[in-house]
Short mmCIF file of C-alpha atoms in Angstrom, two decimals:
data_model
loop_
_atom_site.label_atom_id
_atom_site.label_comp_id
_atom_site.label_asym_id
_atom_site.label_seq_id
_atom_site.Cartn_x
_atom_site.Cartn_y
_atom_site.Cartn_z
CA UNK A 703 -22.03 -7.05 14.94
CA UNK A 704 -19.92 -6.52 11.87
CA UNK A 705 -18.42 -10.11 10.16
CA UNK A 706 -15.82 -9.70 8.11
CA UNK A 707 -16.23 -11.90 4.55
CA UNK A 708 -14.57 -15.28 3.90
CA UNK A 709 -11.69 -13.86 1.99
CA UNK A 710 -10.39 -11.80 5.06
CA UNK A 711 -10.60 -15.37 7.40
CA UNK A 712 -9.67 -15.56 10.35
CA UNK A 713 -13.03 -13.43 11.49
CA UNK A 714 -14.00 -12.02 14.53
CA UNK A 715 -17.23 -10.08 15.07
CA UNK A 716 -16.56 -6.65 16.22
CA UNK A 717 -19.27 -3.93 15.85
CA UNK A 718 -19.40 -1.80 12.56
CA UNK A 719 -17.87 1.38 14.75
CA UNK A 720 -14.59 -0.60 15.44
CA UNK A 721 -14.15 -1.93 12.06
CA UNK A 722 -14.14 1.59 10.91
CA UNK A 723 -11.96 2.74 13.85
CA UNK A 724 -9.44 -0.06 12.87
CA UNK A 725 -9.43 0.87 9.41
CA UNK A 726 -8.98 4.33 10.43
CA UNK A 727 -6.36 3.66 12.45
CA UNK A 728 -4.34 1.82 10.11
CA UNK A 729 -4.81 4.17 7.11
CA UNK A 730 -2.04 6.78 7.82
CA UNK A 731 0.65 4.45 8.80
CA UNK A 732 -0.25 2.49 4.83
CA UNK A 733 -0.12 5.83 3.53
CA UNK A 734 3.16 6.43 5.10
CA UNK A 735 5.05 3.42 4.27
CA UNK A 736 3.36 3.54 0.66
CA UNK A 737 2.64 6.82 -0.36
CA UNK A 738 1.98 5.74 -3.87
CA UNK A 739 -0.59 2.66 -3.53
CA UNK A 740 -3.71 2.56 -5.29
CA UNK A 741 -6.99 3.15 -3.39
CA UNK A 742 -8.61 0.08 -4.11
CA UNK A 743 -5.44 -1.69 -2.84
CA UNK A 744 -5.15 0.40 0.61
CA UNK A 745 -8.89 -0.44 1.25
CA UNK A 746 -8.26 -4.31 0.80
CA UNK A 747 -5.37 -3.69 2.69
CA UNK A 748 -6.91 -2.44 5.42
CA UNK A 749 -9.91 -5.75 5.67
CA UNK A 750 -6.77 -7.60 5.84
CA UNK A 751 -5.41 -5.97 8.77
CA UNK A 752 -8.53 -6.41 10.47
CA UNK A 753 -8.89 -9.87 9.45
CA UNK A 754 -5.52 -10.88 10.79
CA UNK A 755 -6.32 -8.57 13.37
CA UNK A 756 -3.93 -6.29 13.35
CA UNK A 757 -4.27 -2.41 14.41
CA UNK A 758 -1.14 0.09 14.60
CA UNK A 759 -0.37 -0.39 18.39
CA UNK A 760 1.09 2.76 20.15
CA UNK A 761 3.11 0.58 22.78
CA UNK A 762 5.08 -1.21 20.23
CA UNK A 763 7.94 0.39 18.50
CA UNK A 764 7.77 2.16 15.21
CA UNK A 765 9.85 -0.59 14.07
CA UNK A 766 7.77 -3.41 14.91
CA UNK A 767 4.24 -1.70 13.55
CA UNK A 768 6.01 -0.84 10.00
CA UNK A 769 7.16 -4.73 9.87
CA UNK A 770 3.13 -5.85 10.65
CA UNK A 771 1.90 -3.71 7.96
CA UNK A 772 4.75 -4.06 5.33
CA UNK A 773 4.50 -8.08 5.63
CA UNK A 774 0.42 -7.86 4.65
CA UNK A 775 0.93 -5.01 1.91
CA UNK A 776 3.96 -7.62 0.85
CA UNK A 777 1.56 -10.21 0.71
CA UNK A 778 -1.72 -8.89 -0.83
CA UNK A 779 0.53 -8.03 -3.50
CA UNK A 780 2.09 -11.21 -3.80
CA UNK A 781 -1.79 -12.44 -4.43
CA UNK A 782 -3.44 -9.92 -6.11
CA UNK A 783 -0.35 -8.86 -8.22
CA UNK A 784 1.33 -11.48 -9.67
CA UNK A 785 0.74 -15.06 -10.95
CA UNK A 786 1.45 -16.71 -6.94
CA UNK A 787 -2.24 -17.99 -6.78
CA UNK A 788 -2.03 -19.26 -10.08
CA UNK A 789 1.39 -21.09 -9.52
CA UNK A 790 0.17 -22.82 -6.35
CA UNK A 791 -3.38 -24.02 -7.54
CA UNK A 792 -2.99 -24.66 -11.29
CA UNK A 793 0.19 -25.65 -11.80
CA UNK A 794 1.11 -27.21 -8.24
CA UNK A 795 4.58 -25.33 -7.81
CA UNK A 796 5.25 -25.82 -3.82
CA UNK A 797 4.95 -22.08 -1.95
CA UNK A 798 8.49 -20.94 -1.98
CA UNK A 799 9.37 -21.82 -5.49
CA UNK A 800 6.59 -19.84 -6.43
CA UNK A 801 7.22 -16.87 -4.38
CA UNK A 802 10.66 -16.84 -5.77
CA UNK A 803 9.47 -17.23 -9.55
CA UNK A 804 7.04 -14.42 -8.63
CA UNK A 805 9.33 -12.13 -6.38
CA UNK A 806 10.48 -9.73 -9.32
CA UNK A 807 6.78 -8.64 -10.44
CA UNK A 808 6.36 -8.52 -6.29
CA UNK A 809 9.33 -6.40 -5.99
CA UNK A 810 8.36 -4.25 -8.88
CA UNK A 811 5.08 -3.25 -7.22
CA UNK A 812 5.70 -2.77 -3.71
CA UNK A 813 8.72 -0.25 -5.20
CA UNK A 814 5.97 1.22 -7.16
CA UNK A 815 4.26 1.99 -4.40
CA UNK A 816 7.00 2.97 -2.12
CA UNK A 817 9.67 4.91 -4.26
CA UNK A 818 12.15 6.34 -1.92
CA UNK A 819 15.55 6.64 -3.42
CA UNK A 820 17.43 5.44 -0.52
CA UNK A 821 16.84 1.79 0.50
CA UNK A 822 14.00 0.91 2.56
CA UNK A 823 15.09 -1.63 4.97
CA UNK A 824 11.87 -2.56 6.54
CA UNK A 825 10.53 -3.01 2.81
CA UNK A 826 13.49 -5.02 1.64
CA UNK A 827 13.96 -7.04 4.94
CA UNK A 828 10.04 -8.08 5.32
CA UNK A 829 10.14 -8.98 1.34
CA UNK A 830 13.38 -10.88 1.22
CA UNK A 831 12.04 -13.32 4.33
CA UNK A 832 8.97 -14.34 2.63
CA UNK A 833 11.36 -15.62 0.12
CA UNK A 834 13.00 -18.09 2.48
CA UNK A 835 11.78 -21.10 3.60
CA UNK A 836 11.67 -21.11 7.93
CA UNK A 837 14.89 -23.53 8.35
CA UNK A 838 16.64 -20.38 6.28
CA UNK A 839 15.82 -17.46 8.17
CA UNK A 840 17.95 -15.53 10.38
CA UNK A 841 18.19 -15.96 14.17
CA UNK A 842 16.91 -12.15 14.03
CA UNK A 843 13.98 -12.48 12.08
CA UNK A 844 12.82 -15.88 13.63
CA UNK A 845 11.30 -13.46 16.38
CA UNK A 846 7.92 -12.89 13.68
CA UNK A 847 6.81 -14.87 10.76
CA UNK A 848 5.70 -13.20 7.67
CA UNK A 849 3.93 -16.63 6.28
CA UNK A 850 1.01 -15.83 9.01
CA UNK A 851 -0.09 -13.15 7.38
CA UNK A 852 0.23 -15.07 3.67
CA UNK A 853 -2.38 -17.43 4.42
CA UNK A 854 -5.61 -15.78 2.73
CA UNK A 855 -6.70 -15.77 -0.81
CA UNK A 856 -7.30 -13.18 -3.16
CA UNK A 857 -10.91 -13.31 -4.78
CA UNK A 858 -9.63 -12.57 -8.39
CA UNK A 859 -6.83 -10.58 -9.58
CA UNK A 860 -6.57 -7.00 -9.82
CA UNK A 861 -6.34 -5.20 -12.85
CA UNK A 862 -3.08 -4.28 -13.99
CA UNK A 863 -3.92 -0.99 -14.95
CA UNK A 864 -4.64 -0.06 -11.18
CA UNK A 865 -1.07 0.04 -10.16
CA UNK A 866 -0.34 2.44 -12.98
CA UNK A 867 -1.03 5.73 -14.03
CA UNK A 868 1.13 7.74 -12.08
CA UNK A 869 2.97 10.71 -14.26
CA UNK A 870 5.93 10.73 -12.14
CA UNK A 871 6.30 7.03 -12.46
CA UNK A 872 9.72 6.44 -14.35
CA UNK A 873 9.86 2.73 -16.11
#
């Protein structure tokens, strides 16, 4: 049986075979929404989805898988790209306040690594809810909760030189 570490909690043990089917799975549909994300970042994104456990599931709508994986890219970023982590345990700022002081550096990132000209609904809808505290979501998005999947920690964050590097990149 295959454990996954105590970063990617909750665990499950699955055999070594179907954590690398999972990850597998997942990999195109990352690549897809975010053509441009570093390597390191789509392998921790894929522990995550198999620590939540989440695999791209054929009898759900496209819809509905792009929302899963966008709301755990949307928050691995949120911990391993900005100063969130830092905001909550150092300097006590309650969770939303510090998603909002950290949601342009988030924002900057995830478009980064998804740089389609026209807007990007899924991206924009699944980032915008994290921002809002449960009593101020929308009757429509009350249906899933991004916070579930915002409830691991990052080990250390990544260097900001990983999310660079890209000659086509503009700013």
């Amino acid at each position: 049986m295959y454990r996954q570490g105590a970063q990617s909690t909750p665990t499950e043990d699955i055999t070594f075979e179907e954590h690398q089917r999972r990850r597998e799975w997942n990999r195109s549909p990352i690549r897809d929404l975010f053509p441009r994300v570093p390597a390191a970042a789509v392998e921790r994104v894929l522990d995550l989805c198999i620590a939540r456990p989440f695999t791209y599931n054929l009898s759900q709508s496209k819809l509905w898988n792009a929302r899963h994986l966008t709301s755990i890219v949307v928050a691995h970023v949120r911990h391993a790209y900005s100063d969130y982590d830092l905001l909550l345990r150092e300097q006590q700022v309650e969770r939303f306040e510090a998603r909002y002081r950290t949601a342009e550096r988030v924002w900057k990132v995830l478009r980064e690594w998804c740089p389609w000209e026209q807007s990007n609904e899924v991206l924009e809808r699944c980032f915008k809810v994290t921002l809002l505290r449960p009593e101020e979501r929308q009757p429509a998005d009350a249906e899933w909760d991004p916070m579930d999947i915002d409830d691991y920690e990052e080990p250390e964050r990544v260097n900001e030189s990983e999310s660079v590097g890209d000659p086509m990149e503009i700013d």
